[in-house]
mmCIF file of N, CA and C and ligand atoms in Angstrom:
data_model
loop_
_atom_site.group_PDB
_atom_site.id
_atom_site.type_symbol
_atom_site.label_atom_id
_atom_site.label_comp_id
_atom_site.label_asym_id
_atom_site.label_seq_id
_atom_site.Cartn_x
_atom_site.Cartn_y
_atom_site.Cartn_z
ATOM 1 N N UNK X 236 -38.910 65.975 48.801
ATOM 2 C CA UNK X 236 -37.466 65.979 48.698
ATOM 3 C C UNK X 236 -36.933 64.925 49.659
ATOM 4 N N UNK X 237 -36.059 63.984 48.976
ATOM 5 C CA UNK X 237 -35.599 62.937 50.156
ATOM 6 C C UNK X 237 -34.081 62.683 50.018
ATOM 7 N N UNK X 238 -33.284 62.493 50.822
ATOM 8 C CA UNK X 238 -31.803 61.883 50.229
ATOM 9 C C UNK X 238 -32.103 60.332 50.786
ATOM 10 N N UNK X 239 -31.106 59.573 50.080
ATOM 11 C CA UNK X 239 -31.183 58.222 50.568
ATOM 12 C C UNK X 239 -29.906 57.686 49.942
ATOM 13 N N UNK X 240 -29.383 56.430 50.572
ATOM 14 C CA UNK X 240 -28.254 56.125 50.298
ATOM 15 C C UNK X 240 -28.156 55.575 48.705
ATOM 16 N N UNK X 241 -27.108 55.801 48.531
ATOM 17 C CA UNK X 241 -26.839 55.712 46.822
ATOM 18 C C UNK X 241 -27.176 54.220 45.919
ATOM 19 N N UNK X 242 -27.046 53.101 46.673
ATOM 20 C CA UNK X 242 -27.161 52.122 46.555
ATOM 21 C C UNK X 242 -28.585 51.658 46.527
ATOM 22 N N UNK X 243 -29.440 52.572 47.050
ATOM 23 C CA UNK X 243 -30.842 52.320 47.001
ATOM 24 C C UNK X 243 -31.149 52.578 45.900
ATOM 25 N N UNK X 244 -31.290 53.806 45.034
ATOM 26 C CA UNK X 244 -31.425 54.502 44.051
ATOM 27 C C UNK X 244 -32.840 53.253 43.055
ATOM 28 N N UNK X 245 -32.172 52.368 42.731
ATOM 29 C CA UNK X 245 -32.755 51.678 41.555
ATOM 30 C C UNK X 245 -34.213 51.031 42.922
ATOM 31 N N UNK X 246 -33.927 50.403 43.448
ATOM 32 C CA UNK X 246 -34.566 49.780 43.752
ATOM 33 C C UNK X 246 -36.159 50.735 44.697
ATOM 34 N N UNK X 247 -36.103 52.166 45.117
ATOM 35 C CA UNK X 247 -36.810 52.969 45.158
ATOM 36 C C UNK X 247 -37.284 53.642 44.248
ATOM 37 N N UNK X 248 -36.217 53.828 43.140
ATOM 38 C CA UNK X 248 -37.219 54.088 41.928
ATOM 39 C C UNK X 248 -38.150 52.999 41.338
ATOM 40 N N UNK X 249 -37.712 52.052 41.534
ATOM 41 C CA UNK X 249 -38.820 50.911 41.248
ATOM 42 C C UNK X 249 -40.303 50.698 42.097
ATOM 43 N N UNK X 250 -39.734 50.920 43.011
ATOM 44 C CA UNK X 250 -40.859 50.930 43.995
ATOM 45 C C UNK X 250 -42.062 52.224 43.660
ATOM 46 N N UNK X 251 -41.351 53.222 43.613
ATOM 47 C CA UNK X 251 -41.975 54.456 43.558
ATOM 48 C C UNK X 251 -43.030 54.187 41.847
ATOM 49 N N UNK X 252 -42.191 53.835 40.983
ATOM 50 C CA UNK X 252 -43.224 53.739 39.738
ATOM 51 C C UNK X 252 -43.984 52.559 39.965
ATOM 52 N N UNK X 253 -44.017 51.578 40.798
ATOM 53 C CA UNK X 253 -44.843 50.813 40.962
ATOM 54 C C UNK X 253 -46.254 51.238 41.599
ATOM 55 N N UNK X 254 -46.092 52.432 42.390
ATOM 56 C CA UNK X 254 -47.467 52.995 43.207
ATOM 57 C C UNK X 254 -47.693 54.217 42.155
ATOM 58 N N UNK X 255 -47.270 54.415 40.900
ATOM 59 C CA UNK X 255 -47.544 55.307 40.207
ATOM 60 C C UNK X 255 -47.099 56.827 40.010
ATOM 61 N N UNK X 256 -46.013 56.913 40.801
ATOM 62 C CA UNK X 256 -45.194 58.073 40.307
ATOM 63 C C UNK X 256 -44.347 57.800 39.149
ATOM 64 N N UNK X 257 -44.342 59.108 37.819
ATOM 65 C CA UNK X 257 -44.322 59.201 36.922
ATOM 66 C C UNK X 257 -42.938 59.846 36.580
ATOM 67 N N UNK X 258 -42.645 60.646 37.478
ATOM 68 C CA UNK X 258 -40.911 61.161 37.359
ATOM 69 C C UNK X 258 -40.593 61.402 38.572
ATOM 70 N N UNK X 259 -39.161 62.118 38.552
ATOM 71 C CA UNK X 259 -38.524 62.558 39.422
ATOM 72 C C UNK X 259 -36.930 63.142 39.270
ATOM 73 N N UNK X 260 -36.381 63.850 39.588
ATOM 74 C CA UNK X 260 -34.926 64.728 39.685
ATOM 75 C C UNK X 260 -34.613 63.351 40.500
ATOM 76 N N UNK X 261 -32.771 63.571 39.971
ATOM 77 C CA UNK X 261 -32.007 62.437 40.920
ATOM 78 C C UNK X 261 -31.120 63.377 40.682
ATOM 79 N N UNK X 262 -30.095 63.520 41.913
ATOM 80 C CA UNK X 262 -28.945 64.189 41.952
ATOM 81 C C UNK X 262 -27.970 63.670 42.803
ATOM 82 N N UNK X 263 -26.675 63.812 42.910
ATOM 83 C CA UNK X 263 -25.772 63.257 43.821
ATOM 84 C C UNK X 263 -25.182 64.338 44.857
ATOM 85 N N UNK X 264 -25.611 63.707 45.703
ATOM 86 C CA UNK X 264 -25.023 65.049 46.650
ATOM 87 C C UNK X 264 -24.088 64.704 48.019
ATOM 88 N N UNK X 265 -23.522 65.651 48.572
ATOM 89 C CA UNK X 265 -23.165 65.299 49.673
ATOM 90 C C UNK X 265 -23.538 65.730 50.725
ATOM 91 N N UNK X 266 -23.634 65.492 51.747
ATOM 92 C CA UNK X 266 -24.141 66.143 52.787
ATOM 93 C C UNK X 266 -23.854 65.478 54.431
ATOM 94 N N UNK X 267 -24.377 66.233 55.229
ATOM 95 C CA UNK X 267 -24.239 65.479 56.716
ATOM 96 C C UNK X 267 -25.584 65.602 57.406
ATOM 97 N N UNK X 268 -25.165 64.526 58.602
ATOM 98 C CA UNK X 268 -26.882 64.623 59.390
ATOM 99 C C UNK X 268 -26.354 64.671 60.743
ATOM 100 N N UNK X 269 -26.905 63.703 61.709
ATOM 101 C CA UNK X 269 -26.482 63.853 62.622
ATOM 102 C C UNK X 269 -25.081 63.596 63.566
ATOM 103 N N UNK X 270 -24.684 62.598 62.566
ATOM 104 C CA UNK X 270 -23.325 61.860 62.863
ATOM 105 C C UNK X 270 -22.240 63.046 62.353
ATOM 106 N N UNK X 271 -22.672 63.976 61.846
ATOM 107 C CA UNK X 271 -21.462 64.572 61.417
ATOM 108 C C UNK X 271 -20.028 64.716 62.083
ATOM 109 N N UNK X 272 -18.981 64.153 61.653
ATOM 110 C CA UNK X 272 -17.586 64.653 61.973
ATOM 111 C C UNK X 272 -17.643 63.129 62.542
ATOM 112 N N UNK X 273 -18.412 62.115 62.703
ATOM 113 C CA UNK X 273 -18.301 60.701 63.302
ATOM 114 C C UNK X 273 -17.776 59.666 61.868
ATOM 115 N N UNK X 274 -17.983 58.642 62.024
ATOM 116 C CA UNK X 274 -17.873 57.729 60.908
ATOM 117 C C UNK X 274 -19.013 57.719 60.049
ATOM 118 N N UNK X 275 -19.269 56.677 58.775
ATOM 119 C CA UNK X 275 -20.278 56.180 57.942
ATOM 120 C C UNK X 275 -19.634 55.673 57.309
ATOM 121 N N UNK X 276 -20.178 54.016 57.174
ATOM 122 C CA UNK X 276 -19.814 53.002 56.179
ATOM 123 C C UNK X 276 -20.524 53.447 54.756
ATOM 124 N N UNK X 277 -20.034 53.510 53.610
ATOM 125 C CA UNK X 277 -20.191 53.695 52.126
ATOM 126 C C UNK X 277 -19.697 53.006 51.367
ATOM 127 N N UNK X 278 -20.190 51.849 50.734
ATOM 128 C CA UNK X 278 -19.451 50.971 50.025
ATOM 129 C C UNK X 278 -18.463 50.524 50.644
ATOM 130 N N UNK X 279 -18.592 50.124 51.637
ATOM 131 C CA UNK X 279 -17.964 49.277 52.177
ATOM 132 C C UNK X 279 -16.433 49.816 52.793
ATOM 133 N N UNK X 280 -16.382 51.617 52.684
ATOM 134 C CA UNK X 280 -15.313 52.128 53.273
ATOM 135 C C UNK X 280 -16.010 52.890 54.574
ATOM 136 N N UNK X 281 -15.130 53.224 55.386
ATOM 137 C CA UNK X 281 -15.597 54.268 56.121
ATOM 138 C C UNK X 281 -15.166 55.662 56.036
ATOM 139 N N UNK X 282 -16.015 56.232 56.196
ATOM 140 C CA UNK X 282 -15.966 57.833 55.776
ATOM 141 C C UNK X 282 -15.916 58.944 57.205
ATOM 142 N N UNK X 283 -14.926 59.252 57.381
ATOM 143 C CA UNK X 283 -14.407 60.180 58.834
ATOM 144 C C UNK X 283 -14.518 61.426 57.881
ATOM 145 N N UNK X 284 -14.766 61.687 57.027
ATOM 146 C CA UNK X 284 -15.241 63.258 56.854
ATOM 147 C C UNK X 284 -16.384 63.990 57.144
ATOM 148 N N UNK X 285 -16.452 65.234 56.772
ATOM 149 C CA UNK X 285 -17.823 65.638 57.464
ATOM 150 C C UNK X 285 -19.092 65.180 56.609
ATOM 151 N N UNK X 286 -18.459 65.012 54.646
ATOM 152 C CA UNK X 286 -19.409 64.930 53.910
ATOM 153 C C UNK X 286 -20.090 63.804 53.807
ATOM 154 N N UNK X 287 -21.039 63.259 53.307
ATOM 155 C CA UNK X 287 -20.901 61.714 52.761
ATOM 156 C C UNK X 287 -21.726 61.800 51.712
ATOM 157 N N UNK X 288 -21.602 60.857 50.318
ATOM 158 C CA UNK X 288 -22.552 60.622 49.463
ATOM 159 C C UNK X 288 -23.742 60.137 49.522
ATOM 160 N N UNK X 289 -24.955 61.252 48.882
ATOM 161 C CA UNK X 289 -25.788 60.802 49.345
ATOM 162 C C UNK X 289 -26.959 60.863 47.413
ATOM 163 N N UNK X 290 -27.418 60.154 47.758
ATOM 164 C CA UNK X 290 -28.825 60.436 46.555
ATOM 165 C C UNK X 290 -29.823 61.702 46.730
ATOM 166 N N UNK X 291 -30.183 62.784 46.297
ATOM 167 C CA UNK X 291 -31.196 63.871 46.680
ATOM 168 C C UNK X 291 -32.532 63.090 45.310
ATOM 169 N N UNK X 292 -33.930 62.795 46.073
ATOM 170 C CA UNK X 292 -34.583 62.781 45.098
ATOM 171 C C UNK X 292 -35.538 63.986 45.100
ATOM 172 N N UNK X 293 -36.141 64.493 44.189
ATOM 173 C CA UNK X 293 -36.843 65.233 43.967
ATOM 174 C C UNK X 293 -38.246 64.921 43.336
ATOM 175 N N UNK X 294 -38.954 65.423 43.808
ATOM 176 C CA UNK X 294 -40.263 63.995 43.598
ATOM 177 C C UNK X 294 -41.320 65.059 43.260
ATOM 178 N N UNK X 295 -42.789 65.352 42.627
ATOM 179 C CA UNK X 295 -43.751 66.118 42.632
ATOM 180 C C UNK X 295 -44.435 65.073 42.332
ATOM 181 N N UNK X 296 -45.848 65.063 42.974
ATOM 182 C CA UNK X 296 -46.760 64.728 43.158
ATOM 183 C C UNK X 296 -48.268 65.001 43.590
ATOM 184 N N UNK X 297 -49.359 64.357 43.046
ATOM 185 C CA UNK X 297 -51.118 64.680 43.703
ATOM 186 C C UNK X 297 -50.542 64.940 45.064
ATOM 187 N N UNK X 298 -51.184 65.563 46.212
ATOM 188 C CA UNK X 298 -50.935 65.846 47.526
ATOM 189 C C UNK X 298 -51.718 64.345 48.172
ATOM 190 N N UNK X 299 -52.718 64.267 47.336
ATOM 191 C CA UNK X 299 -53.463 62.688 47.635
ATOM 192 C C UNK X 299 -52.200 61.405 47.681
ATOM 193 N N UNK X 300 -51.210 61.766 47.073
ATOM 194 C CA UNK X 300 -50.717 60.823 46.544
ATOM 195 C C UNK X 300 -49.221 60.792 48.067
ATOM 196 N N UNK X 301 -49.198 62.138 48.677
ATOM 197 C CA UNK X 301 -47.662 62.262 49.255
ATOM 198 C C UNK X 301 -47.752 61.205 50.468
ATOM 199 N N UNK X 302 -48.484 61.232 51.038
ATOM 200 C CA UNK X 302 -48.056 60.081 52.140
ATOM 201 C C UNK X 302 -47.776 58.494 51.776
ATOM 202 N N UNK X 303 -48.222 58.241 50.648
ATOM 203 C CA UNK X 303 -47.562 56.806 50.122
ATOM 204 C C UNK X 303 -46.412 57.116 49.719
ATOM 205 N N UNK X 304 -45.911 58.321 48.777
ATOM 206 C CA UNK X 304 -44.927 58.591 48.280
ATOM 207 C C UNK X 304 -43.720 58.457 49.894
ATOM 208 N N UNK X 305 -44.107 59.088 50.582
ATOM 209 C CA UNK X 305 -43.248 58.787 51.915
ATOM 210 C C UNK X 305 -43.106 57.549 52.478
ATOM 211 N N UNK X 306 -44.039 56.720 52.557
ATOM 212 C CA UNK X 306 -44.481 55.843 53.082
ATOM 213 C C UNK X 306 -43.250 54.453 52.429
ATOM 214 N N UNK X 307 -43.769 54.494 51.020
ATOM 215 C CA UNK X 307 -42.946 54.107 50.054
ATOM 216 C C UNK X 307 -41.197 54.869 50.262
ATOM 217 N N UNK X 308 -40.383 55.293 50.367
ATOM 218 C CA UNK X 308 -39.571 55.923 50.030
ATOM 219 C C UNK X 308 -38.666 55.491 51.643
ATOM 220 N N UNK X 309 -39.979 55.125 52.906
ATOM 221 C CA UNK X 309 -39.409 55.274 54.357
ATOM 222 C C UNK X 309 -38.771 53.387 54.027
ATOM 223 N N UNK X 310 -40.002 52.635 53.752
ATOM 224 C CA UNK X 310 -39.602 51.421 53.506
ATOM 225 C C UNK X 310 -38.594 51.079 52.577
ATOM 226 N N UNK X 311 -38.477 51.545 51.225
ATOM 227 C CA UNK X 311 -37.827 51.018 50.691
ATOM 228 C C UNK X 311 -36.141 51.434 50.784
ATOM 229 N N UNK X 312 -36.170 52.270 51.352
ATOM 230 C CA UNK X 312 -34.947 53.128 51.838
ATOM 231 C C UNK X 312 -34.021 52.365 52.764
ATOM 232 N N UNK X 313 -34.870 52.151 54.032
ATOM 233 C CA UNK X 313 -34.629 51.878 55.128
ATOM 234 C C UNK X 313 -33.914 50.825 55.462
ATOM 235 N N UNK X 314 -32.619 51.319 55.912
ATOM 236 C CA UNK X 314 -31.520 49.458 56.009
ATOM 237 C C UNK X 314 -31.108 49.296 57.657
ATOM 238 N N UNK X 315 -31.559 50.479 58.151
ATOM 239 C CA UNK X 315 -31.419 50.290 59.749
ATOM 240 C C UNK X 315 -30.365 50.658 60.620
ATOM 241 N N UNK X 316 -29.698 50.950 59.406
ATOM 242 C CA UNK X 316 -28.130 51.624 60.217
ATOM 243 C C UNK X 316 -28.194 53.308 59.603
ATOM 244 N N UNK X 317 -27.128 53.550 60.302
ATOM 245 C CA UNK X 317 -27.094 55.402 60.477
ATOM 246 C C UNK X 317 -26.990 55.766 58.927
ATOM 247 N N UNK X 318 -27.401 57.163 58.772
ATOM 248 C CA UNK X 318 -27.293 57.398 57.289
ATOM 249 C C UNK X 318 -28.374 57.329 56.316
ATOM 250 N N UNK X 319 -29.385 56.547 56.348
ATOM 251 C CA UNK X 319 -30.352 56.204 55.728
ATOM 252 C C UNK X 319 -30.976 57.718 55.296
ATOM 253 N N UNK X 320 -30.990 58.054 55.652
ATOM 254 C CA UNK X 320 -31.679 59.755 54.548
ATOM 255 C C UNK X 320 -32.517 59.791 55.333
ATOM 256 N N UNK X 321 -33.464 61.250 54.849
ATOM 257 C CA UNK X 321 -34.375 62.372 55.512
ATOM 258 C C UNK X 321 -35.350 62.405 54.728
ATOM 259 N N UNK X 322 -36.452 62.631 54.483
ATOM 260 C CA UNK X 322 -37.437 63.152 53.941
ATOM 261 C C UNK X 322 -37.956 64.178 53.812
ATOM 262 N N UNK X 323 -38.002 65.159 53.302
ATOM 263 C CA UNK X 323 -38.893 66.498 53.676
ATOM 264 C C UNK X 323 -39.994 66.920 52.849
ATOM 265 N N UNK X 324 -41.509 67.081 53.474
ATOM 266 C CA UNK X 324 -42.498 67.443 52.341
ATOM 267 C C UNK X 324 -42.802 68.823 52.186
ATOM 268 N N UNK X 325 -42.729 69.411 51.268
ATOM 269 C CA UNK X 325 -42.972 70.605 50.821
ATOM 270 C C UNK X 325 -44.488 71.175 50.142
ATOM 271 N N UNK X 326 -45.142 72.072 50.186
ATOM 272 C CA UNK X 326 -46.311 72.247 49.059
ATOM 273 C C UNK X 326 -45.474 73.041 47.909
ATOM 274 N N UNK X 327 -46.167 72.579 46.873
ATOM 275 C CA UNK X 327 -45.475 73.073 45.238
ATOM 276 C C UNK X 327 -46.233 74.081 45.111
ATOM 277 N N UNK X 328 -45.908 75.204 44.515
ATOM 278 C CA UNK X 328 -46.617 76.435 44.419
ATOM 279 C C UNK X 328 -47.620 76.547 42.551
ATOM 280 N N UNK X 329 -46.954 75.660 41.993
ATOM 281 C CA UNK X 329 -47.160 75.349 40.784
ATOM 282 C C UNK X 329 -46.206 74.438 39.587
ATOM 283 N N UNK X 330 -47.145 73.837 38.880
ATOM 284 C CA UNK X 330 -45.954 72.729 37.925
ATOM 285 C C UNK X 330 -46.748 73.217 36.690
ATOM 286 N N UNK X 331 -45.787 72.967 35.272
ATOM 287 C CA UNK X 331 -45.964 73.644 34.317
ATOM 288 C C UNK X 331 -45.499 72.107 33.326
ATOM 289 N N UNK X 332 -46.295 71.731 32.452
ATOM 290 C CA UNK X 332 -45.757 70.751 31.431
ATOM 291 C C UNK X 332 -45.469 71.952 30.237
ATOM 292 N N UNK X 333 -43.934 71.829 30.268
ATOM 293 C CA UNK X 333 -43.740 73.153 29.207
ATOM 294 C C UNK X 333 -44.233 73.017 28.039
ATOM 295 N N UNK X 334 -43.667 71.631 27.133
ATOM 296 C CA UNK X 334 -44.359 70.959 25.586
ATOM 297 C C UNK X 334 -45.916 71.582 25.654
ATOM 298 N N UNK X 335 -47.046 71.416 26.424
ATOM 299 C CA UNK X 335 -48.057 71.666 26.161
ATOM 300 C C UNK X 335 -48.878 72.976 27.120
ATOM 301 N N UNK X 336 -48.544 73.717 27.984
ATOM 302 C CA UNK X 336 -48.790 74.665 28.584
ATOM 303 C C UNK X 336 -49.277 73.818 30.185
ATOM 304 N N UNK X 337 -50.244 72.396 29.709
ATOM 305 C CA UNK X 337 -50.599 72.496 31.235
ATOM 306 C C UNK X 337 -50.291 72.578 32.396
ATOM 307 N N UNK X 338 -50.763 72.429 33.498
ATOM 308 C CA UNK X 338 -50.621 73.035 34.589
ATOM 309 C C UNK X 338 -51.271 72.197 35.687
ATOM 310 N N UNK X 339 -50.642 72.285 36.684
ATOM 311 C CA UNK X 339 -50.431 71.136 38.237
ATOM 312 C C UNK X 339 -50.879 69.853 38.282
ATOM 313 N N UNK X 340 -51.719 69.455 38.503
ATOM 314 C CA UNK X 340 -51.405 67.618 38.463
ATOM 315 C C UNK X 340 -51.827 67.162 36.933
ATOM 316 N N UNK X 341 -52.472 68.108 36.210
ATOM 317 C CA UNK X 341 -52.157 67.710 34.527
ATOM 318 C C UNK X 341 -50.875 67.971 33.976
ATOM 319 N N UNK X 342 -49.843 69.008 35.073
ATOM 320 C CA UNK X 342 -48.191 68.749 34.489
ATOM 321 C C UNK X 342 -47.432 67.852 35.023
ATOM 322 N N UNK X 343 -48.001 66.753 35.452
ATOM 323 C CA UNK X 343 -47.224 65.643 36.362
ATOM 324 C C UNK X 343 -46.982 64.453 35.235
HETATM 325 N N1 ATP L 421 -31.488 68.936 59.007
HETATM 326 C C1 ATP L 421 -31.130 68.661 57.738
HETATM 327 N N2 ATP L 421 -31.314 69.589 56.777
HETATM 328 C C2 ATP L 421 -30.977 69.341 55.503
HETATM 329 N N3 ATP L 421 -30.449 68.191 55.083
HETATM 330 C C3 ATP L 421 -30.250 67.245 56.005
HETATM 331 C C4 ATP L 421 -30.564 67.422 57.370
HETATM 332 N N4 ATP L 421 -30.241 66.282 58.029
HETATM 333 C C5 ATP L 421 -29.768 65.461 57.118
HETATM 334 N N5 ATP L 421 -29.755 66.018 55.895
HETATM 335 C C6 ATP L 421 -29.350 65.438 54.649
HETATM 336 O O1 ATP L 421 -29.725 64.089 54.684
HETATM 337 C C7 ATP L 421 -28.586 63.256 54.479
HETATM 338 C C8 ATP L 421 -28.758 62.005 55.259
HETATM 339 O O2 ATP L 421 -28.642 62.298 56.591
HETATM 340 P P1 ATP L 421 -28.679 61.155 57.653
HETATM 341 O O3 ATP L 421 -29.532 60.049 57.151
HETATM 342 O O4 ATP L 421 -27.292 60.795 58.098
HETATM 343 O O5 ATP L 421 -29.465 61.923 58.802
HETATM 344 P P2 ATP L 421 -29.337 61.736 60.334
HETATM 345 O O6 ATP L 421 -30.238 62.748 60.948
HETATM 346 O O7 ATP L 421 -27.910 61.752 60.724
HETATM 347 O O8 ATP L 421 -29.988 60.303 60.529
HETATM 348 P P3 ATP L 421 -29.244 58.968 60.935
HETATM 349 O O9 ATP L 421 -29.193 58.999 62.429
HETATM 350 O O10 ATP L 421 -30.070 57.874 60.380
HETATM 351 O O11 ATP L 421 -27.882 58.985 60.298
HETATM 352 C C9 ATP L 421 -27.422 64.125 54.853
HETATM 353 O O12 ATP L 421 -26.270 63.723 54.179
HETATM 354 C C10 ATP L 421 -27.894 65.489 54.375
HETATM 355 O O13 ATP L 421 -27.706 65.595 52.989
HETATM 356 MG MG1 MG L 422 -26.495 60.446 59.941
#
């Protein structure tokens, strides 16, 4: 699970299918980190609220595969100023390809 700034979006999904991830959830969200109640530049406005727009990706993957998936996601993300998103890795308890019944890295 990662948020990252909105403007990244294309260019991490590119990255990400380039090392071979196959999908992923994209959602728009808002949220705060540490700056909360401070500023954040967003398109070029600044944002004095608590929220700010952010990208949530949702990612499943081989466990072989998660530290590039991070790795990938830290770089291509990364613009050096405040805001840049979080990462968090989780273990999946199970994935299901519904169309055909299979099951965990054959439902990826
Ligand atoms: N502890 C947290 N738990 C859940 N979501 C978080 C947490 N911290 C940040 N987020 C989410 O990540 C988004 C990006 O946060 P942000 O990159 O501003 O984090 P930060 O810790 O303030 O880092 P930075 O100093 O780079 O701004 C937030 O908008 C929020 O959606
Ligand atoms: Mg912040």
């Amino acid at each position: 699970m990662a948020t990252i700034k909105p403007f990244k979006l294309e260019e991490v999904r590119d990255a990400l299918s380039a090392i071979g991830v196959r999908g992923m959830m994209v959602e728009e969200i808002k949220g705060f980190g540490a700056q909360s109640g401070h500023t954040e530049i967003y398109r070029g406005a600044e944002y004095t609220v608590n929220f700010v727009p952010k990208i949530k990706l949702e990612i499943a993957v081989q466990a072989s595969m998660a530290d590039e998936v991070v790795e990938t996601i830290t770089k291509t993300a990364r613009t050096g100023k405040i805001g840049d998103g979080k990462i968090f890795v989780l273990d999946i308890a199970q994935a299901v390809r519904v169309r055909t019944g299979e099951t965990d890295e054959e439902a990826l």
